[in-house]
Amino acid sequence: MRPSKPSQTQDFVSAQHVAKLAGVSRSAVSRAFTPGASIAEETRRKVMAAAETLGYQVNDLARGLLANKSRLVGLVATKPELGFRTHLAAALTKALIARGSIPLMINTGQTDAELLAAQRALFGHRAEATIILSGSPPASFVDLARRNGQPLVVIGRSEPDADHVEIDNGSAARQAAALFVARGFTRLGLAGSRSATPSVVERENAFCAEARRLGAHVLAVRGGDSDYAGGRDAGRQLLDAPERPQGIFCINDLLALGVIDHAQREAGLHVPQDLSVIGFDDLPEAGWLSYGLTTFRQDPTEMADTAVALIDRRQSEPHHPPVRVRIAAPLVVRHSFVPHTSFPSENEQDSVR
């Protein structure tokens, strides 16, 4: 008769179940799954055979709690479902799992009750480190992480006493202004967002300052949020202006897609013949044939790998001064805007590789 597994109404398969089937002690099971522990080879073989039969897996969470050190890493974000943040979260979870960590995604929500529940979830599970994604998680998360002694990495914002992964927003935004002016454009538009996150503000300020320094007139507006609907809203404001912009820089790709759809489907314009558009992020949708969006690329894999490396460094060197890693955002040229200079398009770049 085959050994019976716990029913669906019982607990998970435990070490005690394995010990009973293998005919060994509970401590022998623990030693069998502990690297370097002393155990006879025959006993180990019995334990492993029983574990295979029962489908047993070591409870790493319980082990971590007993040792006062979990393998959980908290990922904190506001609206993690929005735009580039979804791709960054996916890259972070992949990198953390490869590291042997357990990602714990914390959505801070929009209300005080949701925020409190999110804080309890993160710090009640004794995460060994916290990564705060771009967006606007409140400073209370940062403060609690510090008081709990967790290594803290922030992405796309600035916090004292934390390690940082930053995109070079300023250089990319200034390049966008220079590229428009080099094409002879003198009337430029900026599609920003009322979310006013640190990354958004940095891109807005850098673009406007550089465009004006180069002698262009800039009309800056903000959509309701950093999403597609916010882009359509910003597009309406910009294209209803008495002097329509010749080129629009959008602080992210979702806004740019909304601007393009408003221009082509509601305002009767053609991109890029009547209007040029540059985005920021290089979402997969930016490469769709209906958009062909020229944009600046954020590499989620590079950002995730950098964040995980900073956690490892902070754990091995806890007293090292805070580290800032700045990552470039290269231009990806498609048909929504083609620079005046001989910059290869995306297809031309692919053919060279």
Coordinates of C-alpha atoms in Angstrom, one line a residue:
M1 CA 0.0 0.0 0.0
R2 CA 1.3 3.4 -0.9
P3 CA 1.9 5.9 1.9
S4 CA -0.9 8.4 2.2
K5 CA -0.2 12.1 1.9
P6 CA -2.0 14.6 4.1
S7 CA -5.4 15.5 2.8
Q8 CA -6.3 18.8 1.4
T9 CA -7.9 19.8 4.7
Q10 CA -4.6 18.9 6.6
D11 CA -1.4 20.8 6.9
F12 CA 1.4 20.7 4.3
V13 CA 3.6 17.7 4.2
S14 CA 5.9 18.2 7.2
A15 CA 9.3 16.9 8.3
Q16 CA 7.5 14.7 10.8
H17 CA 5.6 12.9 7.9
V18 CA 9.0 12.3 6.2
A19 CA 10.5 11.0 9.4
K20 CA 7.7 8.5 9.9
L21 CA 7.8 7.2 6.4
A22 CA 11.6 6.9 6.4
G23 CA 11.7 5.3 9.9
V24 CA 14.1 7.9 11.3
S25 CA 14.0 10.8 13.8
R26 CA 12.7 14.3 13.1
S27 CA 16.2 15.6 13.7
A28 CA 17.6 13.2 11.1
V29 CA 15.3 14.8 8.5
S30 CA 16.6 18.3 9.5
R31 CA 20.2 17.2 9.2
A32 CA 19.5 15.6 5.8
F33 CA 18.4 19.0 4.4
T34 CA 21.1 21.0 6.1
P35 CA 24.3 21.4 4.0
G36 CA 27.4 20.1 5.9
A37 CA 25.4 18.5 8.7
S38 CA 26.6 15.1 10.0
I39 CA 24.4 12.2 8.9
A40 CA 25.0 8.7 7.7
E41 CA 24.7 8.2 3.9
E42 CA 22.1 5.4 4.3
T43 CA 20.0 7.6 6.6
R44 CA 20.2 10.5 4.1
R45 CA 19.1 8.1 1.3
K46 CA 16.0 7.0 3.2
V47 CA 15.1 10.6 4.0
M48 CA 15.4 11.8 0.4
A49 CA 13.4 8.8 -0.9
A50 CA 10.6 9.5 1.6
A51 CA 10.7 13.2 0.8
E52 CA 10.4 12.4 -2.9
T53 CA 7.5 10.1 -2.3
L54 CA 5.6 12.7 -0.2
G55 CA 6.5 15.7 -2.3
Y56 CA 8.1 17.3 0.7
Q57 CA 9.8 20.8 0.5
V58 CA 11.8 22.4 3.3
N59 CA 9.9 25.3 5.0
D60 CA 12.5 28.0 4.3
L61 CA 10.3 30.7 5.8
A62 CA 10.0 28.9 9.1
R63 CA 13.8 28.3 9.1
G64 CA 14.4 32.0 8.5
L65 CA 12.1 33.1 11.2
L66 CA 13.7 30.7 13.7
A67 CA 17.1 32.2 12.7
N68 CA 15.7 35.7 12.8
K69 CA 16.7 36.1 9.2
S70 CA 14.2 35.5 6.3
R71 CA 14.9 35.3 2.6
L72 CA 12.0 37.7 1.9
V73 CA 12.8 40.9 0.0
G74 CA 10.0 43.5 -0.1
L75 CA 9.2 45.3 -3.3
V76 CA 7.3 48.4 -2.5
A77 CA 5.4 50.4 -5.2
T78 CA 2.4 52.6 -5.7
K79 CA 0.4 51.4 -8.7
P80 CA 2.7 48.6 -9.6
E81 CA 0.4 47.7 -12.5
L82 CA 1.2 50.9 -14.3
G83 CA 3.5 51.1 -17.4
F84 CA 7.2 50.6 -17.0
R85 CA 6.7 49.7 -13.3
T86 CA 5.2 46.3 -14.3
H87 CA 8.3 45.4 -16.3
L88 CA 10.6 46.5 -13.6
A89 CA 8.7 44.5 -11.0
A90 CA 8.9 41.4 -13.2
A91 CA 12.6 41.8 -13.7
L92 CA 13.2 42.3 -9.9
T93 CA 11.2 39.2 -9.0
K94 CA 13.2 37.1 -11.6
A95 CA 16.5 38.5 -10.3
L96 CA 15.6 37.9 -6.6
I97 CA 14.4 34.3 -7.3
A98 CA 17.7 33.6 -9.1
R99 CA 19.5 34.9 -6.0
G100 CA 17.5 32.5 -3.8
S101 CA 15.3 35.2 -2.3
I102 CA 11.5 35.3 -2.0
P103 CA 10.0 38.5 -3.5
L104 CA 7.2 40.0 -1.6
M105 CA 5.3 42.6 -3.7
I106 CA 3.7 45.3 -1.6
N107 CA 1.2 47.6 -3.2
T108 CA 0.9 50.7 -1.0
G109 CA -2.6 51.5 -2.3
Q110 CA -4.2 54.8 -2.3
T111 CA -5.8 55.2 1.2
D112 CA -4.5 55.4 4.8
A113 CA -6.1 51.9 5.5
E114 CA -4.4 50.4 2.5
L115 CA -1.1 52.0 3.5
L116 CA -1.3 50.6 7.0
A117 CA -2.1 47.1 5.8
A118 CA 0.9 47.3 3.4
Q119 CA 3.3 48.3 6.2
R120 CA 2.1 45.5 8.4
A121 CA 2.5 42.9 5.6
L122 CA 6.0 44.0 4.8
F123 CA 7.5 44.5 8.3
G124 CA 5.4 41.7 9.9
H125 CA 7.2 39.2 7.7
R126 CA 10.7 40.4 8.7
A127 CA 11.9 41.0 5.2
E128 CA 15.7 40.9 5.0
A129 CA 15.8 43.9 2.6
T130 CA 13.5 46.4 0.9
I131 CA 13.5 47.8 -2.6
I132 CA 11.3 50.8 -3.2
L133 CA 10.3 51.2 -6.8
S134 CA 9.8 54.4 -8.7
G135 CA 6.5 56.0 -8.0
S136 CA 5.4 57.6 -4.8
P137 CA 5.4 55.2 -1.8
P138 CA 5.3 57.4 1.2
A139 CA 8.5 58.2 3.2
S140 CA 7.0 56.2 6.2
F141 CA 8.1 53.0 4.4
V142 CA 11.7 54.3 4.1
D143 CA 11.7 55.3 7.8
L144 CA 10.3 51.9 8.9
A145 CA 12.9 50.0 6.8
R146 CA 15.7 52.0 8.4
R147 CA 14.3 51.5 11.9
N148 CA 14.0 47.7 11.3
G149 CA 17.7 47.6 10.2
Q150 CA 16.9 46.5 6.6
P151 CA 19.2 47.1 3.7
L152 CA 17.3 49.6 1.6
V153 CA 17.5 50.3 -2.2
V154 CA 15.5 53.0 -3.8
I155 CA 14.9 53.2 -7.6
G156 CA 14.0 56.4 -9.3
R157 CA 13.9 58.6 -6.2
S158 CA 16.2 60.1 -3.6
E159 CA 16.3 59.2 0.0
P160 CA 19.1 59.8 2.6
D161 CA 21.0 56.8 4.0
A162 CA 19.9 54.5 1.2
D163 CA 21.5 52.9 -1.8
H164 CA 20.2 54.2 -5.1
V165 CA 19.6 53.0 -8.7
E166 CA 18.9 56.0 -10.9
I167 CA 18.2 56.5 -14.6
D168 CA 20.0 59.5 -16.2
N169 CA 16.7 61.3 -16.7
G170 CA 18.3 64.7 -17.1
S171 CA 20.7 63.8 -19.9
A172 CA 17.9 62.0 -21.9
A173 CA 15.4 64.9 -21.5
R174 CA 18.1 67.4 -22.6
Q175 CA 18.9 65.2 -25.6
A176 CA 15.2 65.2 -26.6
A177 CA 15.1 69.0 -26.6
A178 CA 18.4 69.2 -28.6
L179 CA 17.1 66.7 -31.2
F180 CA 13.9 68.7 -31.8
V181 CA 15.8 72.0 -32.1
A182 CA 18.3 70.4 -34.5
R183 CA 15.4 69.5 -36.8
G184 CA 14.5 73.2 -36.8
F185 CA 11.6 73.0 -34.4
T186 CA 11.0 76.2 -32.5
R187 CA 7.6 75.3 -30.9
L188 CA 7.9 72.4 -28.5
G189 CA 5.5 70.7 -26.1
L190 CA 6.0 68.8 -22.9
A191 CA 3.4 66.2 -21.8
G192 CA 4.0 65.7 -18.1
S193 CA 1.9 64.2 -15.3
R194 CA 0.3 65.5 -12.1
S195 CA 1.7 62.5 -10.3
A196 CA 4.9 64.6 -10.0
T197 CA 7.1 61.7 -9.0
P198 CA 10.8 62.5 -8.7
S199 CA 11.6 60.9 -12.1
V200 CA 8.7 62.8 -13.7
V201 CA 9.8 66.2 -12.3
E202 CA 13.4 65.6 -13.3
R203 CA 12.5 64.9 -16.9
E204 CA 10.1 67.8 -17.1
N205 CA 12.6 70.3 -15.7
A206 CA 15.5 69.2 -17.7
F207 CA 13.6 69.2 -21.0
C208 CA 12.1 72.7 -20.5
A209 CA 15.4 74.2 -19.3
E210 CA 17.4 72.9 -22.2
A211 CA 14.7 73.7 -24.9
R212 CA 14.5 77.3 -23.6
R213 CA 18.3 77.6 -23.4
L214 CA 18.4 76.6 -27.1
G215 CA 15.9 79.3 -28.0
A216 CA 12.7 77.2 -28.4
H217 CA 9.3 78.1 -27.0
V218 CA 7.9 75.4 -24.7
L219 CA 4.3 74.8 -23.8
A220 CA 4.3 72.4 -20.7
V221 CA 1.1 70.7 -19.6
R222 CA 0.3 67.8 -17.3
G223 CA -2.2 65.1 -17.8
G224 CA -4.2 63.6 -15.0
D225 CA -1.8 60.7 -14.4
S226 CA 1.2 59.0 -15.9
D227 CA -1.0 56.7 -18.0
Y228 CA -2.6 56.5 -21.5
A229 CA -5.7 58.6 -20.4
G230 CA -3.3 61.2 -19.1
G231 CA -1.6 61.3 -22.4
R232 CA -4.8 61.9 -24.3
D233 CA -5.6 64.7 -21.8
A234 CA -2.2 66.3 -22.3
G235 CA -2.5 65.9 -26.1
R236 CA -5.7 67.8 -26.1
Q237 CA -4.3 70.6 -24.1
L238 CA -1.2 70.9 -26.3
L239 CA -2.9 70.5 -29.7
D240 CA -5.7 72.9 -28.9
A241 CA -3.2 75.6 -28.2
P242 CA -3.2 78.6 -30.6
E243 CA 0.3 77.7 -31.7
R244 CA 0.5 73.9 -32.0
P245 CA 3.8 72.3 -31.0
Q246 CA 5.9 70.8 -33.8
G247 CA 7.4 68.2 -31.4
I248 CA 6.2 66.8 -28.1
F249 CA 8.4 65.2 -25.4
C250 CA 6.4 62.8 -23.2
I251 CA 7.8 61.9 -19.8
N252 CA 6.8 58.2 -20.4
D253 CA 5.6 56.0 -23.2
L254 CA 2.0 55.6 -21.9
L255 CA 1.6 59.3 -22.2
A256 CA 3.2 59.3 -25.6
L257 CA 0.8 56.6 -26.9
G258 CA -2.2 58.7 -25.6
V259 CA -0.8 61.8 -27.3
I260 CA -0.3 60.0 -30.6
D261 CA -3.8 58.5 -30.6
H262 CA -5.4 61.9 -29.8
A263 CA -3.3 63.5 -32.6
Q264 CA -4.1 60.9 -35.2
R265 CA -7.6 59.8 -34.3
E266 CA -9.2 63.0 -32.8
A267 CA -7.1 65.9 -34.1
G268 CA -6.8 64.8 -37.7
L269 CA -3.0 65.0 -37.7
H270 CA -0.3 62.6 -38.9
V271 CA 2.7 61.5 -37.0
P272 CA 5.5 62.4 -37.8
Q273 CA 4.4 64.5 -40.9
D274 CA 2.4 67.0 -38.8
L275 CA 3.7 66.2 -35.3
S276 CA 6.8 64.5 -33.9
V277 CA 6.7 62.6 -30.6
I278 CA 9.4 61.3 -28.3
G279 CA 8.7 59.1 -25.3
F280 CA 10.6 57.6 -22.4
D281 CA 10.7 53.9 -21.2
D282 CA 10.7 51.8 -24.4
L283 CA 7.7 49.7 -23.4
P284 CA 6.9 46.8 -25.7
E285 CA 3.9 48.8 -27.1
A286 CA 6.4 51.5 -28.3
G287 CA 7.5 49.1 -31.0
W288 CA 4.0 48.3 -32.2
L289 CA 3.5 49.2 -35.9
S290 CA 0.6 51.6 -35.1
Y291 CA 2.9 53.7 -32.9
G292 CA 6.5 53.2 -33.9
L293 CA 7.5 55.4 -31.0
T294 CA 10.9 57.0 -30.8
T295 CA 11.9 56.8 -27.1
F296 CA 14.6 56.5 -24.5
R297 CA 15.1 53.0 -23.2
Q298 CA 15.1 52.0 -19.5
D299 CA 16.4 48.5 -19.2
P300 CA 14.5 46.7 -16.4
T301 CA 16.9 43.8 -16.3
E302 CA 19.9 46.0 -15.8
M303 CA 18.1 48.0 -13.2
A304 CA 17.0 44.9 -11.3
D305 CA 20.4 43.2 -11.4
T306 CA 22.0 46.5 -10.1
A307 CA 19.5 46.7 -7.2
V308 CA 20.1 43.1 -6.2
A309 CA 23.9 43.6 -6.3
L310 CA 23.5 46.6 -4.0
I311 CA 21.6 44.5 -1.5
D312 CA 24.4 41.9 -1.6
R313 CA 27.0 44.6 -1.1
R314 CA 25.1 46.3 1.7
Q315 CA 24.8 43.0 3.6
S316 CA 28.5 42.2 3.2
E317 CA 29.6 45.8 3.9
P318 CA 26.8 47.3 6.2
H319 CA 28.9 50.4 7.1
H320 CA 29.8 51.4 3.6
P321 CA 28.6 54.9 2.6
P322 CA 25.4 54.9 0.5
V323 CA 26.0 54.1 -3.2
R324 CA 24.4 55.7 -6.2
V325 CA 24.4 53.9 -9.5
R326 CA 23.3 56.0 -12.5
I327 CA 22.2 54.1 -15.7
A328 CA 22.1 55.7 -19.1
A329 CA 18.8 55.7 -21.1
P330 CA 19.8 55.4 -24.8
L331 CA 17.7 56.7 -27.6
V332 CA 15.7 54.1 -29.7
V333 CA 14.7 55.7 -33.0
R334 CA 11.5 54.7 -34.7
H335 CA 9.2 56.6 -37.1
S336 CA 7.4 59.0 -34.6
F337 CA 10.6 61.2 -34.8
V338 CA 13.7 60.7 -36.8
P339 CA 16.7 63.0 -35.8
H340 CA 18.2 65.4 -38.4
T341 CA 21.6 63.7 -37.9
S342 CA 22.3 60.3 -39.4
F343 CA 21.2 58.3 -36.3
P344 CA 20.3 54.8 -37.4
S345 CA 16.7 53.7 -36.9
E346 CA 15.8 50.7 -34.8
N347 CA 15.6 48.4 -37.9
E348 CA 19.0 49.7 -39.2
Q349 CA 20.5 49.1 -35.7
D350 CA 19.2 45.5 -35.8
S351 CA 20.7 44.9 -39.3
V352 CA 24.1 46.0 -38.0
R353 CA 24.1 43.6 -35.0

